[in-house]
CSV table of C-alpha atoms in Angstrom, one decimal:
chain,number,residue,atom,x,y,z
A,8,UNK,CA,-18.5,-29.8,-9.9
A,9,UNK,CA,-21.4,-27.5,-10.9
A,10,UNK,CA,-22.7,-28.5,-14.3
A,11,UNK,CA,-25.6,-27.3,-16.4
A,12,UNK,CA,-27.7,-29.2,-18.9
A,13,UNK,CA,-28.3,-26.6,-21.5
A,14,UNK,CA,-29.6,-26.3,-25.0
A,15,UNK,CA,-28.6,-23.5,-27.5
A,16,UNK,CA,-31.2,-20.9,-26.4
A,17,UNK,CA,-29.9,-17.4,-27.3
A,18,UNK,CA,-30.7,-14.1,-25.6
A,19,UNK,CA,-31.6,-15.6,-22.2
A,20,UNK,CA,-30.8,-13.2,-19.4
A,21,UNK,CA,-30.8,-14.2,-15.7
A,22,UNK,CA,-30.9,-11.8,-12.9
A,23,UNK,CA,-28.9,-12.0,-9.6
A,24,UNK,CA,-31.1,-12.0,-6.5
A,25,UNK,CA,-30.1,-9.8,-3.6
A,26,UNK,CA,-27.1,-8.5,-5.6
A,27,UNK,CA,-25.1,-5.5,-4.4
A,28,UNK,CA,-22.3,-3.8,-6.2
A,29,UNK,CA,-19.9,-5.9,-8.2
A,30,UNK,CA,-16.4,-6.5,-6.8
A,31,UNK,CA,-13.4,-7.0,-9.1
A,32,UNK,CA,-10.0,-8.3,-8.0
A,33,UNK,CA,-7.4,-6.2,-9.8
A,34,UNK,CA,-3.6,-6.4,-9.4
A,35,UNK,CA,-1.4,-3.5,-10.3
A,36,UNK,CA,1.5,-1.1,-9.6
A,37,UNK,CA,1.1,2.0,-7.5
A,38,UNK,CA,3.6,4.4,-5.9
A,39,UNK,CA,2.3,3.8,-2.4
A,40,UNK,CA,-0.1,1.7,-0.3
A,41,UNK,CA,-0.1,-1.7,1.4
A,42,UNK,CA,0.7,-4.9,-0.4
A,43,UNK,CA,-2.2,-6.8,1.2
A,44,UNK,CA,-5.5,-7.1,-0.8
A,45,UNK,CA,-7.5,-4.0,0.0
A,46,UNK,CA,-11.1,-3.3,-0.8
A,47,UNK,CA,-11.8,0.2,-2.2
A,48,UNK,CA,-15.2,1.6,-3.1
A,49,UNK,CA,-14.4,5.0,-4.6
A,50,UNK,CA,-11.8,6.9,-6.5
A,51,UNK,CA,-11.1,9.1,-3.5
A,52,UNK,CA,-10.5,6.1,-1.3
A,53,UNK,CA,-8.1,4.6,-3.8
A,54,UNK,CA,-6.2,7.9,-4.3
A,55,UNK,CA,-5.9,8.3,-0.5
A,56,UNK,CA,-4.5,4.8,0.0
A,57,UNK,CA,-2.5,4.1,-3.2
A,58,UNK,CA,-1.7,7.6,-4.5
A,59,UNK,CA,-3.6,10.2,-6.5
A,60,UNK,CA,-1.0,10.2,-9.3
A,61,UNK,CA,-0.3,6.9,-11.0
A,62,UNK,CA,3.0,5.6,-12.3
A,63,UNK,CA,3.3,6.9,-15.9
A,64,UNK,CA,4.3,3.6,-17.3
A,65,UNK,CA,1.6,1.6,-15.5
A,66,UNK,CA,-2.0,1.2,-16.6
A,67,UNK,CA,-3.1,0.7,-13.0
A,68,UNK,CA,-4.4,4.1,-11.9
A,69,UNK,CA,-6.5,4.8,-15.0
A,70,UNK,CA,-7.8,1.2,-15.1
A,71,UNK,CA,-8.9,1.1,-11.4
A,72,UNK,CA,-10.3,4.7,-11.2
A,73,UNK,CA,-12.3,4.1,-14.4
A,74,UNK,CA,-14.1,1.1,-13.2
A,75,UNK,CA,-14.6,2.6,-9.7
A,76,UNK,CA,-16.3,5.6,-11.3
A,77,UNK,CA,-18.7,3.2,-13.0
A,78,UNK,CA,-19.7,1.6,-9.7
A,79,UNK,CA,-17.6,-1.5,-9.6
A,80,UNK,CA,-15.8,-1.9,-6.3
A,81,UNK,CA,-12.2,-3.1,-6.5
A,82,UNK,CA,-10.3,-5.5,-4.3
A,83,UNK,CA,-6.8,-4.2,-5.2
A,84,UNK,CA,-3.6,-6.2,-4.9
A,85,UNK,CA,-0.5,-4.0,-5.1
A,86,UNK,CA,2.3,-5.9,-6.8
A,87,UNK,CA,5.9,-5.2,-5.7
A,88,UNK,CA,7.7,-3.5,-8.7
A,89,UNK,CA,11.1,-3.3,-6.9
A,90,UNK,CA,10.5,0.4,-6.1
A,91,UNK,CA,11.8,2.0,-2.9
A,92,UNK,CA,10.7,5.0,-0.9
A,93,UNK,CA,13.3,7.8,-0.2
A,94,UNK,CA,14.2,8.3,3.4
A,95,UNK,CA,16.0,10.8,5.6
A,96,UNK,CA,17.0,11.1,9.3
A,97,UNK,CA,17.3,14.2,11.5
A,98,UNK,CA,19.8,14.1,14.3
A,99,UNK,CA,19.1,10.4,14.9
A,100,UNK,CA,15.8,11.4,16.4
A,101,UNK,CA,13.3,11.7,13.6
A,102,UNK,CA,12.9,9.7,10.4
A,103,UNK,CA,11.2,11.0,7.2
A,104,UNK,CA,9.9,8.6,4.5
A,105,UNK,CA,8.5,9.7,1.2
A,106,UNK,CA,4.8,8.5,0.9
A,107,UNK,CA,5.3,7.5,-2.7
A,108,UNK,CA,8.1,5.2,-3.9
A,109,UNK,CA,10.4,6.3,-6.7
A,110,UNK,CA,13.2,8.7,-7.5
A,111,UNK,CA,10.9,11.7,-7.2
A,112,UNK,CA,11.2,11.3,-3.4
A,113,UNK,CA,14.9,12.1,-3.7
A,114,UNK,CA,14.0,15.7,-4.5
A,115,UNK,CA,12.2,16.3,-1.2
A,116,UNK,CA,13.7,18.1,1.8
A,117,UNK,CA,12.2,18.2,5.3
A,118,UNK,CA,12.7,20.8,8.0
A,119,UNK,CA,11.5,21.7,11.5
A,120,UNK,CA,11.8,25.5,12.1
A,121,UNK,CA,10.8,27.9,14.8
A,122,UNK,CA,9.9,31.6,14.7
A,123,UNK,CA,11.7,32.2,17.9
A,124,UNK,CA,14.7,30.4,19.5
A,125,UNK,CA,13.9,32.0,22.9
A,126,UNK,CA,11.6,29.5,24.7
A,127,UNK,CA,10.7,32.2,27.4
A,128,UNK,CA,9.2,34.3,24.7
A,129,UNK,CA,6.4,33.3,22.2
A,130,UNK,CA,6.8,31.4,19.0
A,131,UNK,CA,5.6,28.7,16.7
A,132,UNK,CA,7.3,25.4,15.6
A,133,UNK,CA,6.5,24.3,12.1
A,134,UNK,CA,7.3,21.4,9.8
A,135,UNK,CA,7.8,22.0,6.1
A,136,UNK,CA,8.4,19.7,3.1
A,137,UNK,CA,9.8,21.4,0.0
A,138,UNK,CA,11.8,21.0,-3.1
A,139,UNK,CA,15.2,22.7,-3.5
A,140,UNK,CA,17.2,23.8,-6.5
A,141,UNK,CA,20.6,25.5,-6.5
A,142,UNK,CA,20.4,26.1,-2.8
A,143,UNK,CA,17.0,27.8,-3.0
A,144,UNK,CA,13.5,26.6,-2.3
A,145,UNK,CA,11.8,25.9,-5.6
A,146,UNK,CA,8.5,24.8,-4.2
A,147,UNK,CA,6.9,24.4,-0.8
A,148,UNK,CA,5.1,21.1,-0.9
A,149,UNK,CA,3.4,21.3,2.4
A,150,UNK,CA,3.7,23.0,5.8
A,151,UNK,CA,2.2,22.2,9.2
A,152,UNK,CA,2.1,23.9,12.6
A,153,UNK,CA,3.6,21.5,15.1
A,154,UNK,CA,3.1,23.5,18.3
A,155,UNK,CA,3.1,27.0,19.7
A,156,UNK,CA,4.7,28.2,23.0
A,157,UNK,CA,4.6,31.2,25.3
A,158,UNK,CA,6.8,31.8,28.3
A,159,UNK,CA,7.9,28.2,28.3
A,160,UNK,CA,11.0,26.1,28.6
A,161,UNK,CA,13.0,24.1,26.0
A,162,UNK,CA,12.1,20.9,27.8
A,163,UNK,CA,8.3,21.7,27.6
A,164,UNK,CA,8.6,22.6,23.9
A,165,UNK,CA,10.4,19.3,23.2
A,166,UNK,CA,7.6,17.4,24.9
A,167,UNK,CA,5.1,19.2,22.7
A,168,UNK,CA,7.0,18.4,19.6
A,169,UNK,CA,7.5,14.8,20.6
A,170,UNK,CA,3.7,14.4,21.3
A,171,UNK,CA,2.7,16.2,18.1
A,172,UNK,CA,4.9,14.4,15.5
A,173,UNK,CA,2.7,11.2,15.5
A,174,UNK,CA,-0.4,13.3,14.9
A,175,UNK,CA,1.0,15.3,11.9
A,176,UNK,CA,-1.4,14.8,8.9
A,177,UNK,CA,1.3,14.9,6.2
A,178,UNK,CA,0.6,13.9,2.6
A,179,UNK,CA,4.0,13.6,0.9
A,180,UNK,CA,6.1,12.1,3.7
A,181,UNK,CA,5.6,10.1,6.9
A,182,UNK,CA,7.3,11.5,10.0
A,183,UNK,CA,8.1,9.2,12.9
A,184,UNK,CA,10.3,9.3,16.0
A,185,UNK,CA,13.0,6.7,15.8
A,186,UNK,CA,13.2,3.7,18.0
A,187,UNK,CA,14.9,4.2,21.3
A,188,UNK,CA,14.3,7.9,21.5
A,189,UNK,CA,12.1,8.7,24.4
A,190,UNK,CA,10.5,11.9,25.5
A,191,UNK,CA,13.2,12.7,28.1
A,192,UNK,CA,16.1,12.6,25.7
A,193,UNK,CA,14.3,14.2,22.8
A,194,UNK,CA,16.1,17.5,22.5
A,195,UNK,CA,15.1,18.9,19.2
A,196,UNK,CA,14.1,22.5,19.9
A,197,UNK,CA,17.7,23.5,20.8
A,198,UNK,CA,18.8,22.6,17.3
A,199,UNK,CA,16.0,24.3,15.4
A,200,UNK,CA,16.7,27.1,12.9
A,201,UNK,CA,14.6,30.1,12.1
A,202,UNK,CA,12.8,30.0,8.7
A,203,UNK,CA,13.6,30.4,5.9
A,204,UNK,CA,16.1,27.6,5.7
A,205,UNK,CA,18.9,26.9,3.3
A,206,UNK,CA,19.7,23.6,1.6
A,207,UNK,CA,22.5,22.7,4.0
A,208,UNK,CA,20.1,23.1,7.0
A,209,UNK,CA,17.4,20.8,5.7
A,210,UNK,CA,17.2,17.0,5.6
A,211,UNK,CA,17.3,15.7,2.1
A,212,UNK,CA,15.6,12.4,1.4
A,213,UNK,CA,17.5,9.8,-0.6
A,214,UNK,CA,17.5,6.2,-1.7
A,215,UNK,CA,14.3,6.4,-3.7
A,216,UNK,CA,14.1,3.9,-6.6
A,217,UNK,CA,11.7,3.6,-9.5
A,218,UNK,CA,10.1,0.2,-10.0
A,219,UNK,CA,10.0,-1.8,-13.2
A,220,UNK,CA,6.8,-2.8,-15.1
A,221,UNK,CA,8.7,-5.9,-16.2
A,222,UNK,CA,9.0,-6.9,-12.6
A,223,UNK,CA,5.2,-6.6,-12.1
A,224,UNK,CA,4.5,-8.6,-15.2
A,225,UNK,CA,7.0,-11.3,-14.3
A,226,UNK,CA,5.4,-11.6,-10.9
A,227,UNK,CA,1.9,-12.0,-12.4
A,228,UNK,CA,3.0,-14.6,-14.9
A,229,UNK,CA,5.3,-16.5,-12.4
A,230,UNK,CA,5.1,-20.3,-12.9
A,231,UNK,CA,6.6,-21.0,-9.5
A,232,UNK,CA,4.5,-18.7,-7.2
A,233,UNK,CA,1.0,-17.7,-8.0
A,234,UNK,CA,0.9,-14.1,-6.6
A,235,UNK,CA,-2.9,-14.3,-5.9
A,236,UNK,CA,-2.8,-17.5,-4.0
A,237,UNK,CA,0.4,-16.3,-2.2
A,238,UNK,CA,-1.7,-13.3,-1.0
A,239,UNK,CA,-4.3,-15.7,0.4
A,240,UNK,CA,-7.0,-14.8,-2.1
A,241,UNK,CA,-8.3,-18.4,-2.2
A,242,UNK,CA,-9.7,-17.7,1.3
A,243,UNK,CA,-13.5,-17.2,0.7
A,244,UNK,CA,-14.0,-16.3,4.3
A,245,UNK,CA,-11.7,-13.3,4.2
A,246,UNK,CA,-12.0,-12.0,0.6
A,247,UNK,CA,-15.0,-11.6,-1.6
A,248,UNK,CA,-15.0,-10.8,-5.3
A,249,UNK,CA,-17.0,-11.7,-8.4
A,250,UNK,CA,-14.4,-11.3,-11.2
A,251,UNK,CA,-10.6,-11.4,-11.3
A,252,UNK,CA,-8.7,-9.5,-14.0
A,253,UNK,CA,-5.1,-8.8,-14.8
A,254,UNK,CA,-5.6,-5.1,-14.7
A,255,UNK,CA,-4.3,-4.8,-18.3
A,256,UNK,CA,-1.1,-6.8,-17.6
A,257,UNK,CA,-1.8,-9.4,-20.2
A,258,UNK,CA,-0.1,-12.4,-21.8
A,259,UNK,CA,1.6,-12.2,-25.2
A,260,UNK,CA,0.1,-14.2,-28.1
A,261,UNK,CA,2.2,-17.2,-27.2
A,262,UNK,CA,2.2,-17.1,-23.4
A,263,UNK,CA,-0.4,-18.2,-20.8
A,264,UNK,CA,1.3,-17.5,-17.5
A,265,UNK,CA,-0.9,-14.6,-16.4
A,266,UNK,CA,-4.1,-16.4,-17.6
A,267,UNK,CA,-3.1,-19.5,-15.7
A,268,UNK,CA,-2.6,-17.7,-12.4
A,269,UNK,CA,-5.9,-15.9,-12.8
A,270,UNK,CA,-7.8,-19.1,-13.6
A,271,UNK,CA,-6.1,-21.1,-10.9
A,272,UNK,CA,-7.3,-18.5,-8.4
A,273,UNK,CA,-10.8,-18.7,-9.7
A,274,UNK,CA,-10.8,-22.5,-9.5
A,275,UNK,CA,-9.5,-22.4,-6.0
A,276,UNK,CA,-12.7,-20.6,-5.0
A,277,UNK,CA,-15.2,-21.9,-7.5
A,278,UNK,CA,-17.5,-18.9,-7.0
A,279,UNK,CA,-15.9,-16.2,-9.2
A,280,UNK,CA,-14.9,-15.7,-12.8
A,281,UNK,CA,-11.5,-14.9,-14.4
A,282,UNK,CA,-11.5,-12.5,-17.3
A,283,UNK,CA,-8.7,-13.5,-19.8
A,284,UNK,CA,-7.4,-11.4,-22.6
A,285,UNK,CA,-4.4,-10.9,-24.9
A,286,UNK,CA,-2.2,-7.9,-25.6
A,287,UNK,CA,-3.3,-5.0,-27.8
A,288,UNK,CA,-1.0,-5.8,-30.7
A,289,UNK,CA,-2.5,-9.3,-31.1
A,290,UNK,CA,-4.2,-9.7,-34.5
A,291,UNK,CA,-7.7,-11.2,-34.8
A,292,UNK,CA,-6.4,-14.6,-36.1
A,293,UNK,CA,-3.8,-14.7,-33.3
A,294,UNK,CA,-6.6,-14.0,-30.8
A,295,UNK,CA,-8.5,-16.9,-32.2
A,296,UNK,CA,-5.5,-19.2,-31.9
A,297,UNK,CA,-4.7,-18.1,-28.4
A,298,UNK,CA,-8.2,-18.7,-27.0
A,299,UNK,CA,-9.0,-21.9,-29.0
A,300,UNK,CA,-5.6,-23.6,-29.3
A,301,UNK,CA,-3.0,-22.3,-26.8
A,302,UNK,CA,-5.3,-21.6,-23.8
A,303,UNK,CA,-7.0,-25.0,-23.7
A,304,UNK,CA,-3.5,-26.6,-23.4
A,305,UNK,CA,-3.6,-25.5,-19.7
A,306,UNK,CA,-6.0,-28.4,-19.1
A,307,UNK,CA,-8.1,-26.3,-16.7
A,308,UNK,CA,-11.8,-25.8,-16.4
A,309,UNK,CA,-12.5,-22.8,-18.6
A,310,UNK,CA,-16.1,-22.5,-17.5
A,311,UNK,CA,-14.8,-20.3,-14.7
A,312,UNK,CA,-13.3,-17.9,-17.3
A,313,UNK,CA,-14.7,-15.5,-19.9
A,314,UNK,CA,-13.3,-13.1,-22.5
A,315,UNK,CA,-14.0,-9.5,-23.5
A,316,UNK,CA,-11.9,-9.4,-26.6
A,317,UNK,CA,-10.6,-6.3,-28.4
A,318,UNK,CA,-8.9,-3.2,-27.0
A,319,UNK,CA,-11.0,0.0,-27.3
A,320,UNK,CA,-10.1,3.7,-27.1
A,321,UNK,CA,-12.1,4.9,-24.2
A,322,UNK,CA,-11.7,7.8,-21.8
A,323,UNK,CA,-8.9,9.1,-24.0
A,324,UNK,CA,-6.8,6.0,-23.5
A,325,UNK,CA,-6.5,2.5,-24.9
A,326,UNK,CA,-8.0,-0.1,-22.6
A,327,UNK,CA,-8.4,-3.9,-22.6
A,328,UNK,CA,-11.8,-5.4,-23.0
A,329,UNK,CA,-12.1,-6.2,-19.3
A,330,UNK,CA,-12.1,-2.5,-18.6
A,331,UNK,CA,-15.2,-2.0,-20.8
A,332,UNK,CA,-16.9,-5.1,-19.4
A,333,UNK,CA,-16.4,-4.1,-15.7
A,334,UNK,CA,-17.6,-0.6,-16.4
A,335,UNK,CA,-20.8,-2.0,-18.1
A,336,UNK,CA,-21.3,-4.5,-15.2
A,337,UNK,CA,-20.7,-1.7,-12.6
A,338,UNK,CA,-23.5,0.3,-14.2
A,339,UNK,CA,-26.0,-2.5,-14.5
A,340,UNK,CA,-25.0,-5.3,-12.1
A,341,UNK,CA,-28.5,-6.0,-10.8
A,342,UNK,CA,-30.5,-5.2,-14.0
A,343,UNK,CA,-32.0,-7.7,-16.4
A,344,UNK,CA,-30.8,-6.2,-19.6
A,345,UNK,CA,-32.5,-7.1,-22.9
A,346,UNK,CA,-30.4,-5.7,-25.6
A,347,UNK,CA,-29.2,-7.2,-28.9
A,348,UNK,CA,-28.7,-10.9,-28.4
A,349,UNK,CA,-26.9,-10.4,-25.1
A,350,UNK,CA,-25.0,-7.2,-25.9
A,351,UNK,CA,-24.1,-4.5,-23.4
A,352,UNK,CA,-23.4,-1.0,-24.6
A,353,UNK,CA,-19.9,0.5,-24.0
A,354,UNK,CA,-20.2,4.2,-23.3
A,355,UNK,CA,-17.3,6.4,-24.2
A,356,UNK,CA,-15.7,4.1,-26.7
A,357,UNK,CA,-14.5,5.9,-29.9
A,358,UNK,CA,-12.2,3.4,-31.6
A,359,UNK,CA,-11.0,-0.2,-31.4
A,360,UNK,CA,-7.7,-1.9,-32.0
A,361,UNK,CA,-9.1,-3.7,-35.0
A,362,UNK,CA,-12.6,-3.9,-36.6
A,363,UNK,CA,-14.7,-7.0,-36.0
A,364,UNK,CA,-16.5,-8.0,-39.2
A,365,UNK,CA,-19.6,-10.0,-39.4
A,366,UNK,CA,-17.7,-13.1,-40.4
A,367,UNK,CA,-15.3,-12.7,-37.5
A,368,UNK,CA,-18.2,-12.1,-35.1
A,369,UNK,CA,-19.9,-15.3,-36.3
A,370,UNK,CA,-16.6,-17.3,-36.0
A,371,UNK,CA,-15.9,-16.1,-32.4
A,372,UNK,CA,-19.5,-16.8,-31.4
A,373,UNK,CA,-19.6,-20.3,-32.9
A,374,UNK,CA,-21.2,-22.4,-30.2
A,375,UNK,CA,-19.3,-25.5,-31.3
A,376,UNK,CA,-16.0,-23.8,-30.4
A,377,UNK,CA,-14.9,-21.7,-27.4
A,378,UNK,CA,-17.3,-18.8,-27.5
A,379,UNK,CA,-15.6,-15.4,-27.4
A,380,UNK,CA,-17.2,-12.1,-26.4
A,381,UNK,CA,-16.2,-9.5,-28.9
A,382,UNK,CA,-16.0,-5.8,-28.1
A,383,UNK,CA,-17.0,-4.3,-31.4
A,384,UNK,CA,-18.9,-1.5,-33.2
A,385,UNK,CA,-22.3,-2.5,-34.7
A,386,UNK,CA,-23.6,0.2,-37.1
A,387,UNK,CA,-25.4,3.0,-35.4
A,388,UNK,CA,-25.8,1.1,-32.2
A,389,UNK,CA,-22.2,2.0,-31.2
A,390,UNK,CA,-19.7,-0.1,-29.4
A,391,UNK,CA,-21.0,-3.2,-27.6
A,392,UNK,CA,-19.8,-6.3,-25.8
A,393,UNK,CA,-21.4,-8.9,-28.0
A,394,UNK,CA,-22.3,-12.2,-26.2
A,395,UNK,CA,-22.2,-13.6,-22.7
A,396,UNK,CA,-20.2,-16.8,-23.1
A,397,UNK,CA,-17.7,-18.4,-20.7
A,398,UNK,CA,-14.7,-20.1,-22.2
A,399,UNK,CA,-16.0,-23.5,-21.4
A,400,UNK,CA,-14.5,-26.2,-23.7
A,401,UNK,CA,-17.4,-27.7,-25.7
A,402,UNK,CA,-18.3,-31.3,-25.3
A,403,UNK,CA,-20.4,-33.7,-27.4
A,404,UNK,CA,-23.9,-34.5,-26.2
A,405,UNK,CA,-26.3,-32.5,-24.1
A,406,UNK,CA,-24.3,-32.2,-20.9
A,407,UNK,CA,-21.5,-29.7,-20.7
A,408,UNK,CA,-20.0,-27.2,-18.3
A,409,UNK,CA,-21.7,-23.8,-17.8
A,410,UNK,CA,-21.2,-21.9,-21.0
A,411,UNK,CA,-23.4,-18.8,-20.3
A,412,UNK,CA,-21.7,-16.1,-18.2
A,413,UNK,CA,-25.0,-14.9,-16.8
A,414,UNK,CA,-25.8,-18.4,-15.5
A,415,UNK,CA,-22.2,-18.7,-14.2
A,416,UNK,CA,-22.6,-15.3,-12.5
A,417,UNK,CA,-25.9,-16.4,-10.9
A,418,UNK,CA,-24.4,-19.7,-9.8
A,419,UNK,CA,-21.4,-17.9,-8.3
A,420,UNK,CA,-23.7,-15.5,-6.3
A,421,UNK,CA,-25.7,-18.5,-5.0
A,422,UNK,CA,-22.4,-20.2,-3.9
A,423,UNK,CA,-21.3,-17.0,-2.1
A,424,UNK,CA,-24.6,-16.9,-0.1
A,425,UNK,CA,-24.3,-20.7,0.7
A,426,UNK,CA,-21.0,-19.8,2.2
A,427,UNK,CA,-22.6,-17.1,4.3
A,428,UNK,CA,-25.4,-19.4,5.4
A,429,UNK,CA,-22.8,-22.0,6.5
A,430,UNK,CA,-21.1,-19.4,8.7
A,431,UNK,CA,-24.5,-18.5,10.2
A,432,UNK,CA,-25.4,-22.1,10.9
A,433,UNK,CA,-24.7,-23.6,14.3
A,434,UNK,CA,-22.9,-26.8,13.1
A,435,UNK,CA,-23.6,-30.1,14.9
A,436,UNK,CA,-22.8,-33.2,12.9
A,437,UNK,CA,-25.7,-35.5,12.2
A,438,UNK,CA,-28.0,-33.1,13.9
A,439,UNK,CA,-31.4,-32.4,12.4
A,440,UNK,CA,-31.2,-28.9,13.9
A,441,UNK,CA,-28.1,-28.2,11.7
A,442,UNK,CA,-29.8,-29.4,8.6
A,443,UNK,CA,-33.1,-27.5,9.3
A,444,UNK,CA,-31.2,-24.3,10.1
A,445,UNK,CA,-29.1,-24.4,7.0
A,446,UNK,CA,-31.8,-25.6,4.6
A,447,UNK,CA,-34.3,-23.0,5.8
A,448,UNK,CA,-31.9,-20.2,5.0
A,449,UNK,CA,-31.2,-21.6,1.6
A,450,UNK,CA,-34.9,-22.1,0.9
A,451,UNK,CA,-35.8,-18.5,1.9
A,452,UNK,CA,-33.0,-17.2,-0.4
A,453,UNK,CA,-33.8,-19.3,-3.4
A,454,UNK,CA,-37.5,-18.6,-3.2
A,455,UNK,CA,-36.6,-15.0,-4.2
A,456,UNK,CA,-35.0,-16.4,-7.4
A,457,UNK,CA,-38.2,-18.4,-8.2
A,458,UNK,CA,-40.3,-15.2,-7.6
A,459,UNK,CA,-38.1,-13.3,-10.0
A,460,UNK,CA,-38.4,-16.1,-12.5
A,461,UNK,CA,-34.6,-16.5,-12.7
A,462,UNK,CA,-35.1,-20.2,-11.8
A,463,UNK,CA,-38.2,-22.4,-12.0
A,464,UNK,CA,-37.5,-24.6,-9.0
A,465,UNK,CA,-34.8,-26.2,-6.8
A,466,UNK,CA,-34.2,-29.4,-4.8
A,467,UNK,CA,-31.9,-29.4,-1.8
A,468,UNK,CA,-30.9,-32.8,-0.4
A,469,UNK,CA,-28.4,-34.2,2.1
A,470,UNK,CA,-26.3,-37.4,2.1
A,471,UNK,CA,-27.4,-39.0,5.4
A,472,UNK,CA,-24.8,-41.8,5.0
A,473,UNK,CA,-21.8,-39.6,5.3
A,474,UNK,CA,-19.2,-40.7,7.7
A,475,UNK,CA,-16.9,-38.4,9.7
A,476,UNK,CA,-17.6,-34.8,10.4
A,477,UNK,CA,-18.8,-33.6,7.0
A,478,UNK,CA,-22.3,-32.9,5.8
A,479,UNK,CA,-22.6,-33.6,2.0
A,480,UNK,CA,-25.2,-31.4,0.3
A,481,UNK,CA,-26.6,-31.4,-3.3
A,482,UNK,CA,-28.5,-28.5,-4.6
A,483,UNK,CA,-30.2,-28.9,-8.0
A,484,UNK,CA,-31.5,-25.7,-9.6
A,485,UNK,CA,-33.9,-25.9,-12.6
A,486,UNK,CA,-33.5,-23.0,-15.1
A,487,UNK,CA,-36.4,-21.5,-17.1
A,488,UNK,CA,-37.3,-22.3,-20.7
A,489,UNK,CA,-36.1,-25.9,-20.3
A,490,UNK,CA,-32.5,-24.7,-20.5
A,491,UNK,CA,-31.4,-27.4,-18.0
A,492,UNK,CA,-30.4,-28.0,-14.4
A,493,UNK,CA,-27.4,-26.6,-12.4
A,494,UNK,CA,-26.1,-29.1,-9.9
A,495,UNK,CA,-24.0,-27.8,-7.0
A,496,UNK,CA,-22.3,-30.3,-4.7
A,497,UNK,CA,-20.8,-29.0,-1.4
A,498,UNK,CA,-19.3,-30.4,1.8
A,499,UNK,CA,-20.4,-28.5,4.9
A,500,UNK,CA,-18.1,-28.8,8.0
A,501,UNK,CA,-17.8,-27.0,11.3
A,502,UNK,CA,-15.2,-24.7,9.8
A,503,UNK,CA,-15.7,-24.5,6.0
A,504,UNK,CA,-17.8,-25.1,3.0
A,505,UNK,CA,-16.1,-26.8,0.0
A,506,UNK,CA,-17.6,-26.8,-3.5
A,507,UNK,CA,-16.9,-30.0,-5.4
């Protein structure tokens, strides 16, 4: 395991060499989109894939779009809430499915129409989605030209419609030709009506169901199936992210299910950090009890976790501390910030769930206990995230797990690049070429950290006595100001790199 020998030096800030934008893994509930982990880089991209209007009872849309706006990219994992999309079928030929799940889709009607039923004349075939009320069209949601014809035949027009349907760029419904219907028996034009249409002549979508936020929360805190590991997020080759958060689906003051699944995911990778937090109604003394008494009962390595504690009113809504933290990090991921004793300013915050007094601040930052990172207002400085501690359980003596989040973040970034270098290396066991190729890449990379004075020196060694098909590597990194040494042990094989 990676350890650091560290003394209590406050205010040290380490930079991250070759950093790009931050990536946060966020779970949540959206009305549409895939259930596979999906990387999004902008609000527009997120809205296109997962819906521009969030579910009213869910924090997901505001949470994700807020941190995207600040520059933090999001690896989004949509959680099944039990919702269902409304559907409809036209003449056993065409199927309509509402783009967004929920009962709102039951209000949609779909219709193909023509301006002329005489194929030998001229006309236009259109597709329209609308809402109906008391037999009349209340609102046209969208309309598209499918095809036009002139002195044609019904068979030719049917072929045009058949070919055009898969290309329709609809927003509110998907339109698809049903299985088993081929172009020769697709006779739709003969049944088309002239616009405008009545309620009885349109296809109403039905069967849409609203999901439950309780279902999402139960999935995230499941003790039997970790939803993140189930989605394959322990795979470092496929997915990359720096922090994992619950997306404001948080544990109660007596539960740890969500925190456990977040932390287990971080530990399965050992190159990212979990942000753990409690619900908004938790009182300060209950927060202290949760982090320092209940959370350690999990018996897991808390050096891969941090806090951002206290909900704040920001962007006209209440948000968990992770929201403020990820926005700050998105705005300054590659900067070496030198503010008050490791504080980062929270822009847009106007209120907090509870005030953090000087005594509470000192208690939460006590280095002999689990160090919490309060989100609090400090005089005229405004709202800040005070501190940069992980939740590492303190130990006696001079050796303890990494307790500084900046050092943990730098270590995680180094590990990510070690993984990249292992992929780029032509692996041959017990070959000097393998070792030289891998070590030269590592050296060129770490030399940049030395030049930036983020580290003072490093030592890369290999265990030449290893048996089998594994190359054991030890990387020792010396930190500035005699803080200590980070030791990273890894096993390099032809197919993987494993951090011990």
